[in-house]
Amino acid sequence: MHRSVPLIDVYNLQLPKLGKYYQLECQKRMENGGQQIRRNHSFIDLIRTPILRRRCINIFVHWTSISMVYYGVSLNTSSLAGNEYLNFFLAGIVEIPATLASIFFVDRYGRTITLSLFCIVAGIGCICCQFIPSDLPSLSIAIAMIGKMGVAGAFWTSYIFTTELLPTVVRTTGLGAASCFGRIGSILAPFVQLLSSWWKPLPFLIYGATAIAAGLLILLLPDTKGKPLPSTIEEIEFLTDRDSISLEVEAMSKDLKNVISWTSLENLDPKYINSCPSKEAVFV
């Protein structure tokens, strides 16, 4: 099946990085003799380029933090005041409203704010529940459950946010790597719980501080609400900061999409590189 993409003047788009990338891709195609280049992406591609590398480091850190807090609070409910069986039951049941809330908030307020808010609520709940007087056990349990609700919401929201932050070519690789880092956090959780032998509130204080730090770190990530998913690493690197593009270039959004089509590893064909700009190139 053929589709027509109009040739455009890449060099007048005032995007020197993208123009340079276009030239390199053209040269690579010509050296390859017209054959399409298809490569398997690996974990190294997640950290090869600067913008994607910063995103992935942020993702790995907050996945580790969220998983540690989630499993740590779940395993540490017996240290709360009151009946430990009832506490464990409550820690599980609060995940239902947390999941429903995450579905509502991500579409209404965006991914970044929602995930950050869940983490900060979890951190505040974990810290505050340790400073409630012992004669108010119900209040201490209620605040701890608010913290568990926050980290449960963050846990499910992180899956949505992570997949939207990563380009298609490395999306499954990145999500798998983030999940692996999350398992590191779940491994650390029981060891943090052992610190209660030194000071009983210490594990919850560590969980709270970690959750708040993760929530603040998440604010550095761009929001993906209502935005098209990136397909290639090049889209992440060259077209990420749309707000910094000048108004003139913003008006050429249609041309920018055509540039992406031209520079796509799957679609660029060197036999059309020297075609007349007034004609249309047909891609297979």
One Martini backbone bead per residue (centre of mass of N, CA, C, O) as a GRO file, in nm:
protein
  284
    1MET     BB    1   0.096   0.036   0.023
    2HIS     BB    2   0.046   0.372  -0.057
    3ARG     BB    3   0.195   0.692   0.038
    4SER     BB    4   0.175   1.043   0.054
    5VAL     BB    5   0.456   1.276   0.086
    6PRO     BB    6   0.545   1.584   0.110
    7LEU     BB    7   0.787   1.776   0.024
    8ILE     BB    8   1.032   1.955   0.218
    9ASP     BB    9   1.197   2.225   0.379
   10VAL     BB   10   1.409   2.152   0.627
   11TYR     BB   11   1.616   2.408   0.641
   12ASN     BB   12   1.355   2.623   0.716
   13LEU     BB   13   1.271   2.527   1.031
   14GLN     BB   14   1.473   2.613   1.264
   15LEU     BB   15   1.612   2.302   1.311
   16PRO     BB   16   1.924   2.199   1.334
   17LYS     BB   17   1.906   1.913   1.457
   18LEU     BB   18   1.701   1.797   1.256
   19GLY     BB   19   1.863   1.857   1.000
   20LYS     BB   20   2.107   1.686   1.078
   21TYR     BB   21   1.957   1.421   1.104
   22TYR     BB   22   1.856   1.412   0.814
   23GLN     BB   23   2.134   1.400   0.679
   24LEU     BB   24   2.232   1.139   0.816
   25GLU     BB   25   2.005   0.957   0.709
   26CYS     BB   26   2.059   0.996   0.411
   27GLN     BB   27   2.350   0.890   0.416
   28LYS     BB   28   2.283   0.610   0.532
   29ARG     BB   29   2.097   0.521   0.298
   30MET     BB   30   2.304   0.544   0.067
   31GLU     BB   31   2.513   0.345   0.196
   32ASN     BB   32   2.284   0.105   0.204
   33GLY     BB   33   2.144   0.085  -0.090
   34GLY     BB   34   1.817   0.124  -0.008
   35GLN     BB   35   1.795  -0.017   0.250
   36GLN     BB   36   1.641  -0.100   0.524
   37ILE     BB   37   1.655  -0.005   0.869
   38ARG     BB   38   1.664  -0.262   1.121
   39ARG     BB   39   1.647  -0.245   1.478
   40ASN     BB   40   1.724  -0.355   1.790
   41HIS     BB   41   1.624  -0.263   2.095
   42SER     BB   42   1.764  -0.163   2.407
   43PHE     BB   43   1.865  -0.057   2.710
   44ILE     BB   44   2.079   0.141   2.598
   45ASP     BB   45   1.867   0.332   2.453
   46LEU     BB   46   1.764   0.466   2.725
   47ILE     BB   47   2.083   0.600   2.775
   48ARG     BB   48   2.201   0.740   2.510
   49THR     BB   49   2.017   0.987   2.540
   50PRO     BB   50   1.955   1.266   2.728
   51ILE     BB   51   1.643   1.290   2.762
   52LEU     BB   52   1.579   0.988   2.800
   53ARG     BB   53   1.772   0.947   3.038
   54ARG     BB   54   1.632   1.135   3.239
   55ARG     BB   55   1.365   0.990   3.238
   56CYS     BB   56   1.464   0.707   3.326
   57ILE     BB   57   1.589   0.782   3.594
   58ASN     BB   58   1.330   0.887   3.716
   59ILE     BB   59   1.167   0.628   3.682
   60PHE     BB   60   1.351   0.437   3.847
   61VAL     BB   61   1.337   0.591   4.114
   62HIS     BB   62   1.020   0.601   4.156
   63TRP     BB   63   0.978   0.298   4.141
   64THR     BB   64   1.149   0.220   4.383
   65SER     BB   65   0.999   0.394   4.591
   66ILE     BB   66   0.707   0.295   4.556
   67SER     BB   67   0.760  -0.007   4.612
   68MET     BB   68   0.878   0.023   4.893
   69VAL     BB   69   0.630   0.161   5.021
   70TYR     BB   70   0.410  -0.039   4.948
   71TYR     BB   71   0.539  -0.296   5.084
   72GLY     BB   72   0.610  -0.172   5.356
   73VAL     BB   73   0.324  -0.099   5.452
   74SER     BB   74   0.200  -0.381   5.416
   75LEU     BB   75   0.416  -0.525   5.621
   76ASN     BB   76   0.370  -0.286   5.867
   77THR     BB   77   0.077  -0.305   6.005
   78SER     BB   78   0.152  -0.450   6.283
   79SER     BB   79   0.275  -0.172   6.413
   80LEU     BB   80   0.008  -0.078   6.457
   81ALA     BB   81  -0.254   0.011   6.606
   82GLY     BB   82  -0.432  -0.250   6.703
   83ASN     BB   83  -0.558  -0.473   6.488
   84GLU     BB   84  -0.370  -0.650   6.263
   85TYR     BB   85  -0.595  -0.775   6.085
   86LEU     BB   86  -0.754  -0.517   6.030
   87ASN     BB   87  -0.520  -0.356   5.908
   88PHE     BB   88  -0.468  -0.546   5.668
   89PHE     BB   89  -0.749  -0.520   5.546
   90LEU     BB   90  -0.744  -0.210   5.506
   91ALA     BB   91  -0.487  -0.204   5.323
   92GLY     BB   92  -0.648  -0.351   5.090
   93ILE     BB   93  -0.924  -0.189   5.055
   94VAL     BB   94  -0.795   0.099   4.977
   95GLU     BB   95  -0.723   0.024   4.672
   96ILE     BB   96  -0.990   0.074   4.535
   97PRO     BB   97  -1.017   0.389   4.558
   98ALA     BB   98  -0.734   0.443   4.444
   99THR     BB   99  -0.783   0.335   4.158
  100LEU     BB  100  -1.028   0.513   4.090
  101ALA     BB  101  -0.885   0.783   4.136
  102SER     BB  102  -0.666   0.751   3.918
  103ILE     BB  103  -0.859   0.743   3.676
  104PHE     BB  104  -0.973   1.030   3.723
  105PHE     BB  105  -0.713   1.219   3.759
  106VAL     BB  106  -0.549   1.167   3.492
  107ASP     BB  107  -0.780   1.305   3.308
  108ARG     BB  108  -0.811   1.584   3.470
  109TYR     BB  109  -0.489   1.658   3.585
  110GLY     BB  110  -0.290   1.455   3.505
  111ARG     BB  111   0.004   1.278   3.556
  112THR     BB  112   0.205   1.441   3.724
  113ILE     BB  113   0.023   1.550   3.952
  114THR     BB  114  -0.100   1.283   4.041
  115LEU     BB  115   0.158   1.126   4.116
  116SER     BB  116   0.277   1.334   4.309
  117LEU     BB  117   0.035   1.349   4.505
  118PHE     BB  118   0.033   1.056   4.594
  119CYS     BB  119   0.319   1.055   4.716
  120ILE     BB  120   0.281   1.285   4.923
  121VAL     BB  121   0.045   1.158   5.075
  122ALA     BB  122   0.200   0.907   5.159
  123GLY     BB  123   0.423   1.051   5.319
  124ILE     BB  124   0.246   1.203   5.524
  125GLY     BB  125   0.103   0.952   5.639
  126CYS     BB  126   0.357   0.800   5.742
  127ILE     BB  127   0.455   1.025   5.936
  128CYS     BB  128   0.198   1.113   6.105
  129CYS     BB  129   0.120   0.829   6.236
  130GLN     BB  130   0.379   0.846   6.445
  131PHE     BB  131   0.251   1.127   6.609
  132ILE     BB  132   0.023   0.991   6.745
  133PRO     BB  133  -0.132   0.937   7.009
  134SER     BB  134  -0.196   0.639   7.182
  135ASP     BB  135  -0.507   0.737   7.255
  136LEU     BB  136  -0.535   0.745   6.906
  137PRO     BB  137  -0.561   0.483   6.710
  138SER     BB  138  -0.767   0.550   6.487
  139LEU     BB  139  -0.615   0.794   6.369
  140SER     BB  140  -0.354   0.647   6.297
  141ILE     BB  141  -0.483   0.444   6.101
  142ALA     BB  142  -0.617   0.646   5.906
  143ILE     BB  143  -0.352   0.784   5.813
  144ALA     BB  144  -0.212   0.526   5.713
  145MET     BB  145  -0.433   0.463   5.496
  146ILE     BB  146  -0.384   0.717   5.333
  147GLY     BB  147  -0.098   0.638   5.258
  148LYS     BB  148  -0.175   0.372   5.115
  149MET     BB  149  -0.357   0.502   4.904
  150GLY     BB  150  -0.140   0.678   4.771
  151VAL     BB  151   0.060   0.446   4.685
  152ALA     BB  152  -0.146   0.288   4.519
  153GLY     BB  153  -0.206   0.511   4.313
  154ALA     BB  154   0.092   0.539   4.221
  155PHE     BB  155   0.136   0.252   4.118
  156TRP     BB  156  -0.080   0.268   3.883
  157THR     BB  157   0.004   0.538   3.747
  158SER     BB  158   0.297   0.458   3.660
  159TYR     BB  159   0.216   0.282   3.421
  160ILE     BB  160   0.091   0.501   3.245
  161PHE     BB  161   0.322   0.712   3.244
  162THR     BB  162   0.556   0.539   3.136
  163THR     BB  163   0.434   0.459   2.856
  164GLU     BB  164   0.406   0.772   2.765
  165LEU     BB  165   0.719   0.856   2.787
  166LEU     BB  166   0.780   0.633   2.586
  167PRO     BB  167   0.877   0.508   2.308
  168THR     BB  168   0.783   0.254   2.108
  169VAL     BB  169   1.071   0.110   2.060
  170VAL     BB  170   1.104   0.116   2.414
  171ARG     BB  171   0.855   0.054   2.593
  172THR     BB  172   0.886  -0.240   2.694
  173THR     BB  173   1.174  -0.208   2.797
  174GLY     BB  174   1.118   0.022   3.000
  175LEU     BB  175   0.899  -0.119   3.168
  176GLY     BB  176   1.075  -0.358   3.252
  177ALA     BB  177   1.297  -0.191   3.391
  178ALA     BB  178   1.112  -0.051   3.597
  179SER     BB  179   1.016  -0.315   3.729
  180CYS     BB  180   1.294  -0.401   3.829
  181PHE     BB  181   1.337  -0.156   4.014
  182GLY     BB  182   1.086  -0.215   4.184
  183ARG     BB  183   1.197  -0.484   4.301
  184ILE     BB  184   1.416  -0.351   4.464
  185GLY     BB  185   1.223  -0.205   4.656
  186SER     BB  186   1.083  -0.468   4.763
  187ILE     BB  187   1.346  -0.583   4.885
  188LEU     BB  188   1.402  -0.341   5.089
  189ALA     BB  189   1.151  -0.329   5.277
  190PRO     BB  190   1.218  -0.548   5.502
  191PHE     BB  191   1.483  -0.404   5.595
  192VAL     BB  192   1.351  -0.146   5.694
  193GLN     BB  193   1.171  -0.285   5.909
  194LEU     BB  194   1.419  -0.368   6.101
  195LEU     BB  195   1.460  -0.069   6.221
  196SER     BB  196   1.253  -0.093   6.463
  197SER     BB  197   1.468  -0.196   6.677
  198TRP     BB  198   1.572   0.099   6.723
  199TRP     BB  199   1.303   0.253   6.597
  200LYS     BB  200   0.977   0.232   6.543
  201PRO     BB  201   0.924   0.488   6.336
  202LEU     BB  202   1.149   0.465   6.113
  203PRO     BB  203   1.022   0.321   5.866
  204PHE     BB  204   0.794   0.534   5.814
  205LEU     BB  205   0.989   0.772   5.773
  206ILE     BB  206   1.129   0.655   5.526
  207TYR     BB  207   0.883   0.621   5.351
  208GLY     BB  208   0.795   0.919   5.355
  209ALA     BB  209   1.054   1.051   5.242
  210THR     BB  210   1.060   0.889   4.978
  211ALA     BB  211   0.784   0.977   4.865
  212ILE     BB  212   0.834   1.282   4.858
  213ALA     BB  213   1.083   1.275   4.677
  214ALA     BB  214   0.939   1.141   4.437
  215GLY     BB  215   0.721   1.361   4.397
  216LEU     BB  216   0.924   1.587   4.323
  217LEU     BB  217   1.068   1.442   4.086
  218ILE     BB  218   0.815   1.412   3.897
  219LEU     BB  219   0.790   1.725   3.823
  220LEU     BB  220   1.020   1.697   3.590
  221LEU     BB  221   0.807   1.578   3.421
  222PRO     BB  222   0.617   1.551   3.156
  223ASP     BB  223   0.312   1.588   3.040
  224THR     BB  224   0.074   1.348   2.860
  225LYS     BB  225  -0.183   1.488   2.830
  226GLY     BB  226  -0.316   1.485   2.506
  227LYS     BB  227  -0.067   1.340   2.381
  228PRO     BB  228   0.120   1.201   2.162
  229LEU     BB  229   0.287   0.928   2.108
  230PRO     BB  230   0.596   0.836   2.085
  231SER     BB  231   0.787   0.651   1.840
  232THR     BB  232   1.071   0.785   1.871
  233ILE     BB  233   1.367   0.903   1.987
  234GLU     BB  234   1.373   1.158   1.809
  235GLU     BB  235   1.114   1.287   1.922
  236ILE     BB  236   1.226   1.329   2.205
  237GLU     BB  237   1.486   1.501   2.132
  238PHE     BB  238   1.350   1.728   1.912
  239LEU     BB  239   1.011   1.738   2.017
  240THR     BB  240   0.958   1.797   2.327
  241ASP     BB  241   0.987   2.122   2.350
  242ARG     BB  242   0.723   2.301   2.244
  243ASP     BB  243   0.741   2.578   2.405
  244SER     BB  244   1.033   2.665   2.268
  245ILE     BB  245   0.903   2.709   2.013
  246SER     BB  246   0.841   2.903   1.780
  247LEU     BB  247   0.575   3.040   1.619
  248GLU     BB  248   0.669   2.974   1.334
  249VAL     BB  249   0.712   2.669   1.384
  250GLU     BB  250   0.431   2.606   1.496
  251ALA     BB  251   0.290   2.670   1.216
  252MET     BB  252   0.462   2.399   1.104
  253SER     BB  253   0.335   2.127   1.209
  254LYS     BB  254   0.291   1.976   0.944
  255ASP     BB  255   0.590   1.973   0.863
  256LEU     BB  256   0.696   1.823   1.110
  257LYS     BB  257   0.549   1.558   1.047
  258ASN     BB  258   0.699   1.516   0.778
  259VAL     BB  259   0.978   1.488   0.899
  260ILE     BB  260   0.921   1.232   1.054
  261SER     BB  261   0.861   1.067   0.800
  262TRP     BB  262   1.137   1.111   0.666
  263THR     BB  263   1.314   1.011   0.939
  264SER     BB  264   1.220   0.739   0.933
  265LEU     BB  265   1.352   0.422   0.946
  266GLU     BB  266   1.109   0.288   0.770
  267ASN     BB  267   1.060   0.530   0.526
  268LEU     BB  268   1.330   0.603   0.432
  269ASP     BB  269   1.439   0.672   0.089
  270PRO     BB  270   1.706   0.743  -0.119
  271LYS     BB  271   1.556   0.767  -0.406
  272TYR     BB  272   1.408   1.054  -0.286
  273ILE     BB  273   1.619   1.272  -0.207
  274ASN     BB  274   1.656   1.397  -0.521
  275SER     BB  275   1.393   1.507  -0.542
  276CYS     BB  276   1.157   1.713  -0.625
  277PRO     BB  277   0.992   1.943  -0.420
  278SER     BB  278   0.725   1.960  -0.612
  279LYS     BB  279   0.689   1.672  -0.537
  280GLU     BB  280   0.585   1.350  -0.460
  281ALA     BB  281   0.642   1.104  -0.225
  282VAL     BB  282   0.654   0.749  -0.234
  283PHE     BB  283   0.566   0.517   0.010
  284VAL     BB  284   0.590   0.170   0.124
   0.00000   0.00000   0.00000
